[in-house]
Short mmCIF file of C-alpha atoms in Angstrom, two decimals:
data_model
loop_
_atom_site.label_atom_id
_atom_site.label_comp_id
_atom_site.label_asym_id
_atom_site.label_seq_id
_atom_site.Cartn_x
_atom_site.Cartn_y
_atom_site.Cartn_z
CA MET A 229 114.76 120.21 99.16
CA ALA A 230 116.52 118.70 101.81
CA SER A 231 113.37 118.82 104.72
CA THR A 232 114.91 116.00 107.18
CA ILE A 233 115.16 117.49 110.34
CA VAL A 234 117.17 115.56 112.64
CA THR A 235 117.30 115.61 116.12
CA VAL A 236 120.51 114.44 117.94
CA PRO A 237 120.28 112.80 120.90
CA PRO A 238 123.05 114.09 123.27
CA GLU A 239 124.33 110.88 124.69
CA ARG A 240 124.41 109.65 120.81
CA GLY A 241 126.24 112.72 118.81
CA ALA A 242 125.30 112.78 115.37
CA GLY A 243 126.00 110.11 112.10
CA PRO A 244 124.45 108.22 110.05
CA SER A 245 123.54 105.78 112.62
CA THR A 246 121.22 108.52 114.08
CA SER A 247 120.35 111.12 111.27
CA GLY A 248 120.21 108.70 108.10
CA TYR A 249 123.41 110.88 106.42
CA GLY A 250 125.91 108.60 104.10
CA ALA A 251 129.10 110.03 103.91
CA ARG A 252 127.68 111.81 100.03
CA ARG A 253 125.37 113.24 101.88
CA SER A 254 127.21 114.64 104.43
CA SER A 255 130.01 115.61 102.05
CA ALA A 256 127.92 118.16 100.84
CA VAL A 257 126.76 119.37 103.93
CA VAL A 258 130.05 119.91 105.14
CA ALA A 259 130.94 121.80 101.63
CA VAL A 260 127.89 124.12 101.79
CA ALA A 261 128.37 125.14 105.37
CA SER A 262 131.58 125.85 104.78
CA ALA A 263 130.95 128.08 101.42
CA ALA A 264 128.19 129.70 104.00
CA ALA A 265 131.35 130.68 106.97
CA ALA A 266 133.76 131.72 104.06
CA THR A 267 131.07 134.68 102.85
CA MET A 268 130.31 135.44 106.25
CA PHE A 269 134.37 136.02 106.65
CA LEU A 270 134.61 137.35 103.18
CA ALA A 271 132.85 140.08 103.88
CA ILE A 272 134.86 141.07 106.94
CA THR A 273 137.88 141.74 104.61
CA THR A 274 136.18 143.08 101.84
CA VAL A 275 135.20 146.19 103.69
CA LEU A 276 139.23 145.99 104.45
CA ALA A 277 139.54 145.90 101.16
CA ALA A 278 137.36 148.69 99.39
CA VAL A 279 138.88 150.56 102.60
CA PRO A 280 140.83 153.94 100.36
CA GLU A 281 138.02 153.73 97.29
CA ILE A 282 135.47 153.91 100.46
CA ALA A 283 137.01 156.29 101.95
CA GLY A 284 137.92 159.73 98.06
CA ASP A 285 134.71 158.44 97.11
CA LEU A 286 131.87 158.43 100.58
CA ASP A 287 135.33 161.14 101.89
CA ALA A 288 134.74 159.41 104.99
CA THR A 289 136.30 160.42 107.49
CA GLN A 290 138.48 158.69 109.52
CA ARG A 291 136.25 157.73 112.49
CA GLN A 292 133.62 156.61 110.08
CA LEU A 293 136.18 153.99 108.10
CA GLN A 294 137.10 152.71 111.01
CA TRP A 295 133.57 151.93 111.62
CA ALA A 296 132.86 150.98 108.49
CA ALA A 297 135.66 148.11 109.76
CA ASP A 298 134.44 147.36 113.00
CA CYS A 299 130.76 148.01 112.46
CA TYR A 300 129.81 144.50 111.23
CA PRO A 301 132.02 142.23 113.17
CA LEU A 302 129.80 144.17 115.98
CA ALA A 303 126.52 143.55 114.90
CA LEU A 304 128.10 139.91 114.00
CA ALA A 305 129.64 138.78 117.07
CA SER A 306 127.07 140.22 119.31
CA LEU A 307 124.28 137.60 117.97
CA LEU A 308 126.53 134.91 117.86
CA LEU A 309 125.96 133.57 121.85
CA PRO A 310 121.80 134.16 121.79
CA SER A 311 122.35 132.59 117.93
CA GLY A 312 123.46 129.63 119.03
CA VAL A 313 120.97 128.59 121.74
CA LEU A 314 118.11 129.78 119.46
CA ALA A 315 119.78 127.32 116.67
CA ASP A 316 119.21 124.27 118.76
CA ARG A 317 116.50 124.35 119.62
CA PHE A 318 113.72 126.16 116.95
CA GLY A 319 116.36 124.43 113.95
CA ARG A 320 120.14 125.36 112.50
CA LYS A 321 118.88 124.92 109.37
CA ARG A 322 115.97 127.86 109.51
CA PHE A 323 118.71 129.99 111.21
CA LEU A 324 121.50 129.64 108.72
CA VAL A 325 118.71 130.51 105.51
CA ALA A 326 117.76 133.40 107.61
CA GLY A 327 120.89 134.87 108.23
CA LEU A 328 122.61 134.06 104.68
CA SER A 329 119.08 135.88 103.52
CA LEU A 330 120.06 139.33 105.73
CA LEU A 331 123.77 138.82 104.59
CA ALA A 332 123.35 139.56 101.25
CA LEU A 333 120.91 142.39 101.80
CA GLY A 334 123.28 143.96 103.76
CA LEU A 335 125.83 143.66 101.19
CA LEU A 336 123.16 144.84 98.09
CA GLY A 337 122.67 147.70 100.52
CA ALA A 338 126.51 148.29 101.42
CA SER A 339 126.93 147.92 97.22
CA GLN A 340 124.52 151.25 96.24
CA ALA A 341 125.24 152.96 99.34
CA ARG A 342 126.47 156.84 98.66
CA ASP A 343 127.28 157.77 102.04
CA PRO A 344 128.97 156.85 105.37
CA THR A 345 125.82 156.10 106.93
CA MET A 346 124.07 153.63 104.23
CA LEU A 347 126.91 152.35 104.31
CA LEU A 348 127.94 151.87 108.49
CA VAL A 349 123.52 150.31 107.72
CA SER A 350 123.74 148.22 105.53
CA LEU A 351 126.94 146.52 107.19
CA ALA A 352 125.61 146.50 110.02
CA VAL A 353 122.06 144.82 108.59
CA ALA A 354 124.65 142.31 107.28
CA GLY A 355 126.55 141.63 110.19
CA VAL A 356 122.73 140.58 111.41
CA GLY A 357 122.49 137.78 109.09
CA SER A 358 126.02 136.39 109.64
CA GLY A 359 125.67 137.03 113.50
CA ILE A 360 121.87 134.62 113.36
CA GLY A 361 123.65 132.26 110.88
CA PHE A 362 127.13 131.66 110.95
CA PRO A 363 126.36 129.40 114.38
CA SER A 364 124.49 127.37 112.55
CA THR A 365 127.33 126.48 110.08
CA LEU A 366 129.38 124.28 112.24
CA ALA A 367 126.58 123.45 113.99
CA SER A 368 125.06 122.02 110.52
CA VAL A 369 127.77 119.98 109.70
CA THR A 370 128.96 118.68 113.09
CA GLY A 371 124.89 117.38 113.83
CA VAL A 372 125.58 114.43 110.14
CA VAL A 373 128.50 113.77 110.22
CA SER A 374 129.22 110.55 112.22
CA ALA A 375 131.79 110.71 115.37
CA ARG A 376 134.29 109.14 113.14
CA ARG A 377 134.36 111.62 110.38
CA ARG A 378 133.68 114.34 112.32
CA PRO A 379 137.71 115.31 112.99
CA THR A 380 138.19 115.46 109.40
CA ALA A 381 135.08 117.95 108.40
CA ILE A 382 135.62 120.18 111.08
CA SER A 383 139.39 121.11 109.62
CA VAL A 384 137.92 121.28 106.66
CA TRP A 385 135.06 123.68 107.96
CA ALA A 386 138.27 125.66 110.26
CA ALA A 387 140.21 125.61 106.91
CA ALA A 388 137.12 127.67 105.22
CA VAL A 389 137.00 130.52 107.41
CA PRO A 390 140.74 131.91 107.17
CA VAL A 391 139.92 131.21 103.12
CA GLY A 392 136.98 133.23 103.67
CA GLY A 393 138.95 135.93 104.26
CA LEU A 394 141.74 136.16 102.32
CA SER A 395 138.96 135.17 98.97
CA GLY A 396 137.53 138.57 99.71
CA ALA A 397 140.72 140.87 99.88
CA MET A 398 141.62 138.65 96.55
CA LEU A 399 138.59 138.65 95.12
CA THR A 400 138.29 142.53 95.77
CA GLY A 401 141.27 143.58 94.57
CA ALA A 402 140.06 142.20 91.40
CA VAL A 403 137.48 144.10 91.53
CA LEU A 404 138.57 147.01 91.58
CA GLU A 405 141.16 146.60 89.02
CA VAL A 406 138.60 146.87 86.79
CA GLY A 407 135.41 148.84 88.67
CA THR A 408 135.01 150.29 91.41
CA TRP A 409 133.95 149.03 95.26
CA PRO A 410 130.37 149.09 95.17
CA TRP A 411 131.15 146.09 92.81
CA ALA A 412 132.23 144.28 95.58
CA PHE A 413 130.17 144.13 97.60
CA GLY A 414 128.17 142.80 94.63
CA ALA A 415 130.47 140.43 94.69
CA ALA A 416 129.93 139.39 97.60
CA ALA A 417 126.10 139.69 97.81
CA VAL A 418 126.18 136.85 94.89
CA ALA A 419 128.01 134.53 97.10
CA ALA A 420 126.19 134.98 99.90
CA VAL A 421 122.83 134.27 97.46
CA ALA A 422 124.82 131.70 95.66
CA CYS A 423 125.39 129.76 99.63
CA LEU A 424 121.62 130.34 100.57
CA LEU A 425 120.28 128.62 97.45
CA LEU A 426 122.81 125.65 98.35
CA ALA A 427 121.80 125.65 101.87
CA LEU A 428 118.30 125.52 100.99
CA LEU A 429 118.42 122.40 98.82
CA VAL A 430 121.41 120.58 100.80
CA VAL A 431 121.62 121.34 103.97
CA PRO A 432 119.00 119.46 106.56
CA GLU A 433 117.57 120.89 110.07
CA THR A 434 118.67 119.50 112.25
CA ARG A 435 118.11 120.21 116.12
CA ASP A 436 118.10 120.24 119.59
CA PRO A 437 115.45 117.86 120.99
CA ARG A 438 115.78 118.79 124.36
CA HIS A 439 113.13 122.22 124.92
CA THR A 440 115.07 123.36 127.50
CA THR A 441 113.98 127.70 129.18
CA LEU A 442 115.59 130.23 127.16
CA ASP A 443 117.66 131.90 129.15
CA VAL A 444 116.36 135.89 127.49
CA PRO A 445 118.50 137.65 130.31
CA GLY A 446 122.15 136.61 129.58
CA ALA A 447 121.35 136.58 126.52
CA LEU A 448 120.49 140.08 126.74
CA LEU A 449 123.49 140.34 128.45
CA SER A 450 125.70 138.78 126.63
CA ALA A 451 124.81 141.01 122.90
CA ALA A 452 125.19 143.99 125.20
CA ALA A 453 128.61 143.70 126.54
CA VAL A 454 130.04 142.47 123.56
CA ALA A 455 128.15 145.45 121.98
CA ALA A 456 129.89 147.35 124.56
CA LEU A 457 133.40 145.69 123.90
CA VAL A 458 133.48 146.18 120.36
CA VAL A 459 132.36 149.94 120.22
CA GLY A 460 134.70 151.04 122.98
CA LEU A 461 137.13 148.94 121.36
CA THR A 462 136.44 150.94 118.01
CA GLU A 463 136.38 153.99 119.20
CA GLY A 464 140.35 154.09 121.27
CA PRO A 465 142.30 153.90 117.76
CA VAL A 466 140.41 157.43 116.75
CA ALA A 467 138.98 158.89 120.14
CA GLY A 468 142.05 158.42 121.92
CA TRP A 469 142.15 155.44 125.02
CA VAL A 470 141.46 157.59 127.39
CA ASP A 471 138.17 159.48 125.67
CA PRO A 472 134.84 159.51 126.87
CA HIS A 473 133.81 157.14 123.81
CA THR A 474 135.21 154.87 125.12
CA LEU A 475 136.09 154.39 128.24
CA VAL A 476 132.13 154.89 128.63
CA PRO A 477 131.61 151.39 126.89
CA LEU A 478 134.64 149.35 128.20
CA ALA A 479 133.20 150.12 131.27
CA GLY A 480 129.90 148.77 130.57
CA ALA A 481 131.15 145.94 128.99
CA VAL A 482 132.75 145.20 132.21
CA VAL A 483 129.79 145.40 134.18
CA LEU A 484 127.47 143.74 132.06
CA GLY A 485 130.13 141.18 131.45
CA LEU A 486 130.18 140.63 135.25
CA ALA A 487 126.43 141.14 135.81
CA PHE A 488 126.51 138.07 133.09
CA VAL A 489 128.69 135.92 134.84
CA ALA A 490 126.51 136.83 137.81
CA TRP A 491 123.09 135.89 136.32
CA GLU A 492 124.50 132.56 134.42
CA LEU A 493 125.58 131.01 137.78
CA ARG A 494 122.74 131.09 139.02
CA ALA A 495 120.25 130.67 136.14
CA PRO A 496 118.65 127.30 135.78
CA ALA A 497 118.89 126.98 132.21
CA PRO A 498 122.18 129.07 131.18
CA LEU A 499 123.09 130.52 128.05
CA LEU A 500 126.95 129.35 128.81
CA ASP A 501 128.06 127.54 131.48
CA VAL A 502 130.70 130.25 132.30
CA ARG A 503 132.10 127.17 133.93
CA LEU A 504 133.28 125.86 131.43
CA PHE A 505 135.68 128.68 131.65
CA ALA A 506 137.67 127.25 134.79
CA ILE A 507 138.71 124.39 132.70
CA PRO A 508 141.64 125.47 131.34
CA ALA A 509 141.44 122.46 128.29
CA PHE A 510 138.50 125.26 127.68
CA ALA A 511 139.77 127.84 128.14
CA ALA A 512 143.18 128.14 126.84
CA PRO A 513 142.46 126.54 122.99
CA VAL A 514 139.95 129.59 123.35
CA LEU A 515 142.18 132.74 124.38
CA ALA A 516 144.02 130.59 121.62
CA MET A 517 141.87 130.62 118.94
CA THR A 518 141.03 134.67 119.75
CA LEU A 519 144.99 135.73 119.28
CA MET A 520 145.15 134.49 116.45
CA PHE A 521 142.60 135.61 114.90
CA GLY A 522 142.97 138.95 115.95
CA GLY A 523 146.32 138.24 114.30
CA LEU A 524 144.83 137.31 111.24
CA PHE A 525 142.49 140.24 110.76
CA GLY A 526 144.90 143.36 111.79
CA MET A 527 147.92 141.94 110.08
CA VAL A 528 146.02 141.85 106.98
CA PHE A 529 143.76 145.03 108.05
CA LEU A 530 147.49 146.56 108.10
CA ALA A 531 149.32 144.63 105.60
CA TYR A 532 147.07 146.87 103.04
CA GLN A 533 147.77 150.03 104.34
CA TRP A 534 151.92 149.08 104.14
CA GLU A 535 151.66 147.71 100.09
CA ALA A 536 149.32 151.13 98.59
CA TYR A 537 151.20 153.68 100.98
CA VAL A 538 154.88 152.34 100.87
CA LEU A 539 155.16 150.28 98.04
CA GLY A 540 153.05 152.11 96.03
CA PHE A 541 150.28 148.18 95.18
CA ARG A 542 147.40 148.64 93.17
CA SER A 543 144.28 147.24 94.53
CA LEU A 544 144.57 143.80 92.65
CA THR A 545 148.11 143.55 93.94
CA ALA A 546 147.93 144.43 96.72
CA GLY A 547 145.42 141.01 97.12
CA ILE A 548 147.70 139.22 95.76
CA GLY A 549 150.83 140.09 97.59
CA LEU A 550 148.49 138.38 100.24
CA ALA A 551 148.46 135.30 98.63
CA PRO A 552 151.75 133.39 100.04
CA MET A 553 149.90 132.83 103.24
CA ALA A 554 148.12 129.91 101.77
CA ILE A 555 150.57 128.21 100.42
CA THR A 556 150.79 127.01 104.23
CA MET A 557 147.50 127.71 106.04
CA LEU A 558 145.82 125.49 103.62
CA PRO A 559 147.30 122.06 103.27
CA LEU A 560 148.44 122.92 106.94
CA ALA A 561 145.08 123.80 107.97
CA LEU A 562 143.85 120.83 106.23
CA LEU A 563 146.05 118.22 108.19
CA GLY A 564 145.75 119.86 112.00
CA ASN A 565 143.63 117.61 113.33
CA ARG A 566 145.55 114.31 112.36
CA ILE A 567 148.61 116.47 113.30
CA ALA A 568 147.12 116.83 116.39
CA ARG A 569 146.51 113.56 117.15
CA ARG A 570 150.46 112.31 116.62
CA ILE A 571 151.74 115.84 118.80
CA GLY A 572 148.87 117.11 120.78
CA PHE A 573 146.95 120.47 120.99
CA ARG A 574 149.28 121.06 123.01
CA GLY A 575 152.11 120.79 121.00
CA SER A 576 149.81 121.87 118.05
CA LEU A 577 148.28 124.53 119.57
CA ALA A 578 151.57 126.00 120.95
CA LEU A 579 153.42 125.15 117.17
CA ALA A 580 150.71 127.57 115.73
CA LEU A 581 151.21 130.95 118.52
CA ALA A 582 155.84 130.75 118.05
CA ALA A 583 155.12 130.95 114.37
CA GLY A 584 152.67 133.55 114.85
CA CYS A 585 155.27 134.98 116.53
CA VAL A 586 157.85 135.03 114.16
CA GLY A 587 155.71 135.96 111.57
CA CYS A 588 155.09 139.14 113.06
CA VAL A 589 158.82 139.32 113.83
CA GLY A 590 159.49 139.78 110.35
CA PHE A 591 156.68 141.93 109.14
CA ALA A 592 158.11 144.10 111.67
CA LEU A 593 161.36 143.97 109.72
CA SER A 594 160.31 143.98 106.65
CA GLY A 595 158.71 147.19 107.90
CA GLN A 596 161.76 148.64 108.24
CA THR A 597 163.65 147.29 105.29
CA ASP A 598 160.49 148.04 102.89
CA SER A 599 161.08 144.96 101.82
CA TYR A 600 158.81 142.38 99.79
CA PRO A 601 160.48 139.14 100.31
CA LEU A 602 160.45 138.96 103.46
CA PHE A 603 157.06 140.01 103.74
CA PHE A 604 156.72 136.63 101.80
CA VAL A 605 158.40 134.73 103.77
CA ALA A 606 156.60 136.50 106.94
CA MET A 607 152.67 135.77 105.67
CA VAL A 608 154.62 131.78 104.83
CA VAL A 609 155.37 131.12 107.80
CA PHE A 610 152.17 132.56 109.75
CA GLY A 611 150.40 131.13 107.08
CA ALA A 612 150.83 127.92 109.53
CA CYS A 613 149.97 129.28 112.41
CA ILE A 614 146.63 130.01 111.04
CA GLY A 615 146.79 126.62 109.36
CA LEU A 616 147.35 125.15 112.87
CA SER A 617 145.68 126.56 114.70
CA ALA A 618 141.99 125.98 112.34
CA GLY A 619 140.93 122.90 113.13
CA PRO A 620 142.78 121.49 116.52
CA GLY A 621 141.41 124.76 118.12
CA THR A 622 138.02 124.24 116.98
CA ASP A 623 138.25 120.45 118.38
CA ALA A 624 139.46 121.73 121.37
CA ILE A 625 137.02 124.54 121.73
CA SER A 626 133.65 121.99 120.84
CA ALA A 627 134.50 118.77 122.31
CA PRO A 628 133.67 119.31 125.68
CA LEU A 629 129.85 119.75 125.05
CA PRO A 630 127.97 117.87 123.52
CA PRO A 631 126.45 117.07 120.12
CA ALA A 632 122.73 118.33 121.21
CA ARG A 633 125.02 121.23 122.01
CA GLN A 634 126.97 122.28 119.45
CA GLY A 635 125.18 125.38 118.46
CA VAL A 636 126.67 127.06 121.77
CA ALA A 637 130.12 125.57 120.84
CA SER A 638 129.61 126.73 117.42
CA ALA A 639 129.12 130.43 119.15
CA VAL A 640 132.33 130.60 121.04
CA ASN A 641 134.09 129.14 118.18
CA ASP A 642 132.62 132.38 116.59
CA LEU A 643 132.64 134.04 118.72
CA ALA A 644 136.61 133.56 119.45
CA ARG A 645 137.46 134.51 116.13
CA GLU A 646 134.71 137.62 115.93
CA LEU A 647 136.37 138.61 119.19
CA GLY A 648 139.76 138.18 117.67
CA ALA A 649 138.31 139.80 114.48
CA THR A 650 137.82 142.75 116.44
CA LEU A 651 139.95 142.88 119.05
CA GLY A 652 142.72 143.13 116.17
CA ILE A 653 141.46 145.37 114.16
CA ALA A 654 141.61 147.96 116.63
CA ILE A 655 144.89 146.77 118.92
CA SER A 656 146.69 147.44 115.42
CA GLY A 657 145.26 150.20 113.97
CA THR A 658 146.04 151.80 117.91
CA ALA A 659 149.46 151.21 117.07
CA PHE A 660 150.01 151.56 113.65
CA ASN A 661 147.84 155.87 114.16
CA ALA A 662 149.91 156.07 117.19
CA ALA A 663 153.44 155.39 115.26
CA TYR A 664 152.50 157.19 112.51
CA ARG A 665 150.90 160.11 113.80
CA ALA A 666 154.37 160.51 115.72
CA HIS A 667 156.40 160.26 112.14
CA VAL A 668 154.95 163.04 111.25
CA ARG A 669 155.04 164.93 114.11
CA ASP A 670 158.42 164.52 114.40
CA ARG A 671 159.28 165.86 110.35
CA LEU A 672 156.58 168.10 109.51
CA GLU A 673 154.88 171.79 111.39
CA THR A 674 151.36 169.83 111.01
CA THR A 675 150.08 172.56 112.95
CA SER A 676 150.30 175.73 109.98
CA ASP A 677 150.99 173.94 106.99
CA PRO A 678 147.38 172.29 106.02
CA LEU A 679 149.30 169.85 103.71
CA ALA A 680 150.96 168.56 106.75
CA GLN A 681 147.55 168.31 108.62
CA ALA A 682 146.25 166.47 105.41
CA VAL A 683 149.12 164.25 105.70
CA LEU A 684 148.78 163.79 109.78
CA THR A 685 145.00 163.03 109.47
CA SER A 686 145.17 159.41 107.76
CA PRO A 687 147.47 158.28 104.91
CA GLY A 688 144.22 157.93 102.08
CA ALA A 689 143.60 161.95 103.26
CA GLY A 690 147.23 162.44 103.00
CA GLU A 691 148.06 160.26 99.61
CA ARG A 692 144.98 162.38 97.95
CA ALA A 693 146.73 165.79 99.22
CA VAL A 694 149.90 165.21 97.66
CA ALA A 695 148.87 164.30 94.52
CA ALA A 696 146.88 167.74 94.12
CA ALA A 697 149.88 169.23 95.42
CA GLY A 698 152.16 168.33 92.71
CA ASP A 699 155.70 168.97 92.63
CA ALA A 700 155.26 171.22 95.93
CA GLY A 701 154.30 167.42 97.95
CA THR A 702 156.81 165.51 97.34
CA ARG A 703 158.42 165.61 100.81
CA HIS A 704 155.21 165.25 102.66
CA HIS A 705 155.07 161.93 100.40
CA GLU A 706 158.53 161.03 101.65
CA VAL A 707 157.62 161.40 105.34
CA LEU A 708 153.50 160.09 104.55
CA VAL A 709 156.07 156.69 103.28
CA GLY A 710 157.67 156.27 106.35
CA ALA A 711 155.07 157.36 108.75
CA ALA A 712 153.37 153.80 107.10
CA GLY A 713 156.06 151.73 106.84
CA ALA A 714 156.15 153.02 110.82
CA GLY A 715 153.02 152.17 111.73
CA TRP A 716 153.14 148.91 110.02
CA SER A 717 156.78 148.08 112.45
CA THR A 718 155.25 149.47 115.83
CA GLY A 719 151.36 146.96 114.53
CA ALA A 720 153.54 144.13 114.01
CA VAL A 721 155.55 144.37 116.68
CA VAL A 722 153.36 144.42 119.22
CA ALA A 723 151.05 141.71 117.24
CA ALA A 724 154.65 140.01 118.14
CA GLY A 725 154.97 140.37 121.92
CA ALA A 726 150.89 139.67 122.19
CA PHE A 727 151.95 135.74 120.75
CA LEU A 728 155.17 135.76 123.61
CA VAL A 729 152.30 135.74 125.81
CA ALA A 730 150.03 133.87 125.02
CA LEU A 731 152.31 130.87 123.98
CA VAL A 732 153.59 131.66 127.62
CA LEU A 733 150.87 131.75 129.34
CA PHE A 734 149.20 128.90 126.87
CA LEU A 735 152.37 126.91 127.81
CA VAL A 736 151.93 127.43 132.00
CA PHE A 737 148.27 126.49 131.43
CA TYR A 738 147.02 124.09 129.12
CA PRO A 739 147.28 120.24 130.64
CA ARG A 740 150.17 118.04 128.91
CA GLY A 741 148.97 114.26 128.40
CA GLU A 742 146.67 112.44 126.51
CA ALA A 743 143.81 114.54 127.60
CA GLY A 744 145.13 117.14 125.41
CA ARG A 745 144.77 115.28 122.37
CA PRO A 746 141.83 114.75 120.01
CA ALA A 747 139.53 111.39 119.86
CA GLY A 748 140.64 109.04 117.59
CA PRO A 749 143.23 107.29 115.29
CA ALA A 750 146.12 109.31 114.14
CA GLY A 751 145.53 107.88 110.55
CA THR A 752 142.25 109.46 110.30
#
């Protein structure tokens, strides 16, 4: 077991000269930390891929299904900032091990769930585990890798995160072909246990040697603000955006967020220096990464429904249907920092935002034509968006902070990803639901026809009701398919618009020139 304690001097950084970790040992740390990060994101898409089966097996309502998709990222996102700071102080390996333990426990509980409440509680426990451990994945990497090799290591870590998301979709699809959805959570729990054992054996203990005062009010305010925001975003698609269940938490998020900023500006040892967000070179990559992952998880969330309800794909086929994204995502994620050294962060991230916009336009067109070949091409383009942004975006956010504060840098990176995922799922869900319900109402009598009411409730409920009705449900099924296609296209158009606006803002505010490039030679 690796019990070495590495304290990283803030002025010098981490590397073999300060930690005693050579290239081979630090590469093993990068591999294990990246696998842990991938497993934590794998859990999100495991839930998304299993939602149709969960709906039927547990007789869950649409609100419960929305919470099943969002309660894990809610718990995770709420803890990222305080966990990053605490891990810097008390030990990153300690937090990584604790987080992986809770993640495995929560996923195991989800595999044994027999009602929606138990499922939600278990997923919340798993989210708490990831919230505790996630900041330490990147911080452990930057804590032992030399400055020369750090951009490559960050690229590997950054590539692992979307790979984990894609792997969760495909793994769940494969498991559902031979078993049931609890098996998928069981498989994810096994992956978490494997990462836990490897972390105990390979990852050294690293920490910030400076014992600064812990910002307890800042930690509580940040967790409460993020939690309120995610609650509001989760309730919005189901209850409606003007419903008190949505407005109250969103208003609370604004008040708590302002209180957090006010406190951090005068705190003697702030949890997060919010003045960093006044620096365009820091704020712009945070915005870009938030949107990239919002687009990724929002589109995956809707793609599963489109593939299932419009194309009639089974679980495994639907998971494989997302694989074209990897054609561009994987190589570009690994080469992202090398590309950024040639064309700058500005060029790389602008190109990524443009690819995201074009990919989403392709998604919208595929929904209009029910064409998987067009969806295939759009997935390849969209994969370039994620690949080009993964490494450079992470590096750009981490660069302003010293090595000893990389737990906070990692937390901001992770918070951008998790808030993006939650925003993407919530906003895409809202767009889908609005278009879906409008399409159904325009074509069926939903006030007096029970079968039409079932179709209006959700595609999953409509599918079950139509199947039970036999030939009497033929017309209703046609409407359901058309409504799901309309929802998919509408969600993609909204995402394309968001990418376009973000691209314009990014080009306006992100600095030109060498300040927008990663350090190091182009060939490293």
